[in-house]
Amino acid sequence: MDTACAPPAADGLVENYLHHCPAREVLTVLADKWVMLVLAVLRDHDRPIRFNELRRRLDGITQKMLTRTLRDLEREGMVRRAVYPTVPPRVEYSLTEMGASIGAITHAMGVWAVENQDRIVAARAAFDARKAAAPQPLPTDAAR
């Protein structure tokens, strides 16, 4: 299978939204809400963190979802998993250099979400109110 993206367009942009482009797969992983939150917790700790500590910090995540998210991030090269030979085994997670480099982007998105949360809630309420309103009849030709 060809995994190369389309050649850059005249403006220099690569079409990374094409189905076979590896960048699209990475964007799909990063778009997951739990991925963003796991990256944020790892970035905020700035030290290795154990699985249960991660789970406590991520309100609402299941053990299965956290395991899957960490494996996805490890596969993409953004998270490092270290296993220590103790009884029971101690496992810690930390960001790799690449995982840390995405931190500026994910942090900016988090800051943007907090700064705009009131506007977003208001927009949702306005949308829901319009949607709940009774349908209005279409104007007739005589009324136009």
CSV table of N, CA and C in Angstrom, one decimal, residues 17-117:
chain,number,residue,atom,x,y,z
A,17,TYR,N,-5.3,15.3,4.0
A,17,TYR,CA,-6.7,14.8,4.3
A,17,TYR,C,-7.0,13.6,3.4
A,18,LEU,N,-6.1,13.2,2.5
A,18,LEU,CA,-6.3,12.1,1.7
A,18,LEU,C,-6.3,10.8,2.5
A,19,HIS,N,-7.1,9.8,2.1
A,19,HIS,CA,-7.3,8.6,2.9
A,19,HIS,C,-6.0,7.8,3.2
A,20,HIS,N,-5.1,7.8,2.3
A,20,HIS,CA,-3.9,7.0,2.4
A,20,HIS,C,-2.7,7.7,3.1
A,21,CYS,N,-2.9,9.0,3.4
A,21,CYS,CA,-1.8,9.8,4.0
A,21,CYS,C,-1.6,9.5,5.5
A,22,PRO,N,-0.4,9.1,5.9
A,22,PRO,CA,-0.1,8.9,7.3
A,22,PRO,C,-0.5,10.1,8.2
A,23,ALA,N,-0.3,11.3,7.7
A,23,ALA,CA,-0.7,12.5,8.5
A,23,ALA,C,-2.1,12.5,8.9
A,24,ARG,N,-3.0,12.0,8.0
A,24,ARG,CA,-4.4,11.9,8.3
A,24,ARG,C,-4.7,11.0,9.5
A,25,GLU,N,-4.0,9.9,9.5
A,25,GLU,CA,-4.1,8.9,10.6
A,25,GLU,C,-3.7,9.5,11.9
A,26,VAL,N,-2.6,10.3,11.9
A,26,VAL,CA,-2.2,11.0,13.1
A,26,VAL,C,-3.2,12.0,13.5
A,27,LEU,N,-3.7,12.8,12.6
A,27,LEU,CA,-4.8,13.8,12.9
A,27,LEU,C,-6.0,13.1,13.5
A,28,THR,N,-6.3,11.9,13.0
A,28,THR,CA,-7.5,11.2,13.6
A,28,THR,C,-7.2,10.8,15.0
A,29,VAL,N,-6.0,10.3,15.3
A,29,VAL,CA,-5.6,10.0,16.7
A,29,VAL,C,-5.7,11.2,17.6
A,30,LEU,N,-5.1,12.3,17.1
A,30,LEU,CA,-5.1,13.6,17.9
A,30,LEU,C,-6.5,14.2,18.1
A,31,ALA,N,-7.4,13.9,17.3
A,31,ALA,CA,-8.8,14.5,17.4
A,31,ALA,C,-9.6,13.8,18.5
A,32,ASP,N,-9.1,12.7,19.0
A,32,ASP,CA,-9.9,12.0,20.1
A,32,ASP,C,-9.8,12.9,21.4
A,33,LYS,N,-11.0,13.0,22.0
A,33,LYS,CA,-11.0,13.9,23.2
A,33,LYS,C,-10.1,13.3,24.3
A,34,TRP,N,-10.0,12.0,24.5
A,34,TRP,CA,-9.2,11.5,25.6
A,34,TRP,C,-7.7,11.6,25.3
A,35,VAL,N,-7.3,11.6,24.0
A,35,VAL,CA,-5.9,11.8,23.6
A,35,VAL,C,-5.5,13.2,24.1
A,36,MET,N,-6.3,14.2,23.8
A,36,MET,CA,-6.0,15.6,24.2
A,36,MET,C,-5.9,15.7,25.7
A,37,LEU,N,-6.8,15.1,26.4
A,37,LEU,CA,-6.7,15.2,27.9
A,37,LEU,C,-5.6,14.4,28.5
A,38,VAL,N,-5.2,13.2,27.9
A,38,VAL,CA,-4.1,12.5,28.4
A,38,VAL,C,-2.8,13.3,28.2
A,39,LEU,N,-2.7,13.8,27.0
A,39,LEU,CA,-1.5,14.6,26.7
A,39,LEU,C,-1.4,15.8,27.6
A,40,ALA,N,-2.5,16.4,28.0
A,40,ALA,CA,-2.5,17.6,28.9
A,40,ALA,C,-2.0,17.2,30.3
A,41,VAL,N,-2.5,16.0,30.8
A,41,VAL,CA,-2.1,15.6,32.1
A,41,VAL,C,-0.7,15.3,32.1
A,42,LEU,N,-0.2,14.6,31.1
A,42,LEU,CA,1.2,14.2,31.0
A,42,LEU,C,2.1,15.5,30.9
A,43,ARG,N,1.6,16.5,30.2
A,43,ARG,CA,2.4,17.7,30.0
A,43,ARG,C,2.4,18.5,31.3
A,44,ASP,N,1.3,18.5,32.0
A,44,ASP,CA,1.2,19.3,33.3
A,44,ASP,C,2.0,18.7,34.4
A,45,HIS,N,2.2,17.4,34.4
A,45,HIS,CA,3.0,16.7,35.4
A,45,HIS,C,4.5,16.9,35.2
A,46,ASP,N,4.9,16.9,33.9
A,46,ASP,CA,6.3,17.1,33.6
A,46,ASP,C,7.2,16.1,34.3
A,47,ARG,N,6.7,15.0,34.5
A,47,ARG,CA,7.4,13.8,35.1
A,47,ARG,C,6.6,12.6,34.8
A,48,PRO,N,7.3,11.4,34.9
A,48,PRO,CA,6.5,10.2,34.6
A,48,PRO,C,5.3,10.0,35.6
A,49,ILE,N,4.3,9.4,35.2
A,49,ILE,CA,3.1,9.3,36.0
A,49,ILE,C,2.5,7.9,35.8
A,50,ARG,N,2.0,7.3,36.9
A,50,ARG,CA,1.5,6.0,36.9
A,50,ARG,C,0.1,5.9,36.4
A,51,PHE,N,-0.3,4.8,35.9
A,51,PHE,CA,-1.6,4.6,35.2
A,51,PHE,C,-2.8,5.0,36.2
A,52,ASN,N,-2.8,4.6,37.4
A,52,ASN,CA,-3.9,4.9,38.3
A,52,ASN,C,-3.9,6.4,38.6
A,53,GLU,N,-2.8,7.0,38.7
A,53,GLU,CA,-2.8,8.5,38.9
A,53,GLU,C,-3.4,9.2,37.7
A,54,LEU,N,-3.0,8.7,36.5
A,54,LEU,CA,-3.6,9.3,35.2
A,54,LEU,C,-5.1,9.1,35.3
A,55,ARG,N,-5.6,7.9,35.6
A,55,ARG,CA,-7.0,7.6,35.7
A,55,ARG,C,-7.7,8.5,36.7
A,56,ARG,N,-7.1,8.8,37.8
A,56,ARG,CA,-7.8,9.7,38.8
A,56,ARG,C,-7.9,11.1,38.3
A,57,ARG,N,-6.9,11.5,37.5
A,57,ARG,CA,-6.9,12.9,37.0
A,57,ARG,C,-7.9,13.1,35.9
A,58,LEU,N,-8.3,12.0,35.2
A,58,LEU,CA,-9.1,12.0,34.0
A,58,LEU,C,-10.5,11.5,34.4
A,59,ASP,N,-11.3,12.4,35.0
A,59,ASP,CA,-12.6,12.1,35.4
A,59,ASP,C,-13.5,11.5,34.3
A,60,GLY,N,-14.0,10.3,34.5
A,60,GLY,CA,-14.9,9.8,33.5
A,60,GLY,C,-14.3,8.8,32.5
A,61,ILE,N,-13.0,8.7,32.5
A,61,ILE,CA,-12.4,7.7,31.6
A,61,ILE,C,-12.4,6.3,32.2
A,62,THR,N,-12.7,5.3,31.4
A,62,THR,CA,-12.7,3.9,31.9
A,62,THR,C,-11.2,3.4,31.8
A,63,GLN,N,-11.0,2.3,32.5
A,63,GLN,CA,-9.7,1.7,32.4
A,63,GLN,C,-9.4,1.2,31.0
A,64,LYS,N,-10.4,0.7,30.3
A,64,LYS,CA,-10.2,0.2,28.9
A,64,LYS,C,-9.9,1.3,28.0
A,65,MET,N,-10.6,2.5,28.1
A,65,MET,CA,-10.3,3.6,27.2
A,65,MET,C,-8.9,4.2,27.5
A,66,LEU,N,-8.5,4.3,28.8
A,66,LEU,CA,-7.2,4.9,29.1
A,66,LEU,C,-6.1,4.0,28.5
A,67,THR,N,-6.3,2.7,28.7
A,67,THR,CA,-5.3,1.7,28.1
A,67,THR,C,-5.2,1.9,26.6
A,68,ARG,N,-6.3,1.9,26.0
A,68,ARG,CA,-6.3,2.1,24.5
A,68,ARG,C,-5.7,3.4,24.1
A,69,THR,N,-6.0,4.5,24.8
A,69,THR,CA,-5.5,5.8,24.5
A,69,THR,C,-4.0,5.8,24.6
A,70,LEU,N,-3.5,5.3,25.7
A,70,LEU,CA,-2.0,5.2,26.0
A,70,LEU,C,-1.3,4.4,24.9
A,71,ARG,N,-1.9,3.3,24.6
A,71,ARG,CA,-1.3,2.4,23.5
A,71,ARG,C,-1.3,3.2,22.2
A,72,ASP,N,-2.3,3.9,21.8
A,72,ASP,CA,-2.4,4.6,20.6
A,72,ASP,C,-1.3,5.7,20.6
A,73,LEU,N,-1.1,6.4,21.7
A,73,LEU,CA,-0.1,7.4,21.8
A,73,LEU,C,1.3,6.8,21.8
A,74,GLU,N,1.5,5.7,22.4
A,74,GLU,CA,2.8,5.0,22.4
A,74,GLU,C,3.1,4.6,21.0
A,75,ARG,N,2.1,4.1,20.3
A,75,ARG,CA,2.3,3.6,18.9
A,75,ARG,C,2.7,4.8,18.0
A,76,GLU,N,2.1,6.0,18.2
A,76,GLU,CA,2.4,7.2,17.4
A,76,GLU,C,3.7,7.8,17.8
A,77,GLY,N,4.4,7.3,18.9
A,77,GLY,CA,5.6,7.9,19.3
A,77,GLY,C,5.5,9.1,20.2
A,78,MET,N,4.4,9.3,20.8
A,78,MET,CA,4.2,10.5,21.6
A,78,MET,C,4.3,10.2,23.1
A,79,VAL,N,4.1,9.0,23.5
A,79,VAL,CA,4.2,8.6,24.9
A,79,VAL,C,5.2,7.4,25.1
A,80,ARG,N,5.9,7.5,26.2
A,80,ARG,CA,6.9,6.5,26.5
A,80,ARG,C,6.3,5.7,27.7
A,81,ARG,N,6.3,4.4,27.6
A,81,ARG,CA,5.9,3.5,28.6
A,81,ARG,C,7.1,2.8,29.2
A,82,ALA,N,7.3,3.0,30.5
A,82,ALA,CA,8.4,2.4,31.2
A,82,ALA,C,7.9,1.4,32.2
A,83,VAL,N,8.4,0.1,32.1
A,83,VAL,CA,8.0,-0.9,33.0
A,83,VAL,C,9.2,-1.3,33.9
A,84,TYR,N,9.0,-1.3,35.2
A,84,TYR,CA,10.0,-1.5,36.2
A,84,TYR,C,9.8,-2.9,36.8
A,85,PRO,N,10.8,-3.7,36.9
A,85,PRO,CA,10.7,-5.1,37.4
A,85,PRO,C,10.5,-5.2,38.9
A,86,THR,N,9.4,-4.8,39.4
A,86,THR,CA,9.1,-4.9,40.8
A,86,THR,C,7.9,-5.8,40.9
A,87,VAL,N,7.5,-6.2,42.1
A,87,VAL,CA,6.3,-7.0,42.3
A,87,VAL,C,5.3,-6.2,43.2
A,88,PRO,N,4.2,-5.8,42.6
A,88,PRO,CA,3.8,-6.0,41.2
A,88,PRO,C,4.6,-5.0,40.3
A,89,PRO,N,4.6,-5.2,39.0
A,89,PRO,CA,5.3,-4.4,38.1
A,89,PRO,C,4.9,-2.9,38.2
A,90,ARG,N,5.8,-2.0,38.2
A,90,ARG,CA,5.5,-0.6,38.2
A,90,ARG,C,5.6,-0.1,36.8
A,91,VAL,N,4.5,0.6,36.3
A,91,VAL,CA,4.5,1.1,34.9
A,91,VAL,C,4.3,2.6,35.0
A,92,GLU,N,5.1,3.4,34.3
A,92,GLU,CA,5.0,4.8,34.3
A,92,GLU,C,4.9,5.3,32.8
A,93,TYR,N,4.2,6.4,32.7
A,93,TYR,CA,4.1,7.0,31.3
A,93,TYR,C,4.6,8.4,31.4
A,94,SER,N,5.2,8.8,30.3
A,94,SER,CA,5.7,10.2,30.1
A,94,SER,C,5.7,10.5,28.6
A,95,LEU,N,5.8,11.8,28.4
A,95,LEU,CA,5.8,12.3,27.0
A,95,LEU,C,7.2,12.1,26.4
A,96,THR,N,7.2,11.7,25.1
A,96,THR,CA,8.5,11.7,24.4
A,96,THR,C,8.7,13.1,23.9
A,97,GLU,N,9.8,13.3,23.2
A,97,GLU,CA,10.1,14.7,22.7
A,97,GLU,C,9.0,15.1,21.7
A,98,MET,N,8.5,14.1,20.9
A,98,MET,CA,7.5,14.4,19.9
A,98,MET,C,6.2,14.7,20.7
A,99,GLY,N,5.9,14.0,21.7
A,99,GLY,CA,4.7,14.2,22.5
A,99,GLY,C,4.7,15.6,23.2
A,100,ALA,N,5.9,16.0,23.7
A,100,ALA,CA,6.0,17.3,24.3
A,100,ALA,C,5.9,18.4,23.2
A,101,SER,N,6.3,18.1,22.0
A,101,SER,CA,6.3,19.2,21.0
A,101,SER,C,4.8,19.5,20.6
A,102,ILE,N,3.9,18.5,20.7
A,102,ILE,CA,2.5,18.7,20.3
A,102,ILE,C,1.9,19.5,21.5
A,103,GLY,N,2.5,19.5,22.6
A,103,GLY,CA,2.0,20.2,23.8
A,103,GLY,C,1.6,21.6,23.6
A,104,ALA,N,2.4,22.4,22.8
A,104,ALA,CA,2.1,23.8,22.6
A,104,ALA,C,0.8,23.9,21.9
A,105,ILE,N,0.5,23.0,21.0
A,105,ILE,CA,-0.7,23.1,20.2
A,105,ILE,C,-1.9,22.7,21.1
A,106,THR,N,-1.8,21.6,21.8
A,106,THR,CA,-2.9,21.1,22.6
A,106,THR,C,-3.1,22.1,23.8
A,107,HIS,N,-2.1,22.7,24.3
A,107,HIS,CA,-2.2,23.7,25.4
A,107,HIS,C,-3.0,24.9,24.9
A,108,ALA,N,-2.6,25.3,23.7
A,108,ALA,CA,-3.3,26.5,23.1
A,108,ALA,C,-4.8,26.2,22.9
A,109,MET,N,-5.1,25.0,22.4
A,109,MET,CA,-6.5,24.6,22.2
A,109,MET,C,-7.2,24.6,23.6
A,110,GLY,N,-6.6,24.1,24.6
A,110,GLY,CA,-7.2,24.1,25.9
A,110,GLY,C,-7.5,25.5,26.5
A,111,VAL,N,-6.5,26.4,26.3
A,111,VAL,CA,-6.6,27.8,26.7
A,111,VAL,C,-7.8,28.4,25.9
A,112,TRP,N,-7.8,28.2,24.6
A,112,TRP,CA,-8.9,28.7,23.7
A,112,TRP,C,-10.3,28.3,24.2
A,113,ALA,N,-10.4,27.0,24.6
A,113,ALA,CA,-11.7,26.4,25.0
A,113,ALA,C,-12.1,27.1,26.3
A,114,VAL,N,-11.2,27.3,27.3
A,114,VAL,CA,-11.5,28.0,28.5
A,114,VAL,C,-11.9,29.4,28.3
A,115,GLU,N,-11.1,30.1,27.5
A,115,GLU,CA,-11.4,31.5,27.2
A,115,GLU,C,-12.8,31.7,26.5
A,116,ASN,N,-13.2,30.8,25.7
A,116,ASN,CA,-14.4,30.9,24.9
A,116,ASN,C,-15.6,30.1,25.4
A,117,GLN,N,-15.5,29.4,26.6
A,117,GLN,CA,-16.5,28.6,27.1
A,117,GLN,C,-17.9,29.3,27.3
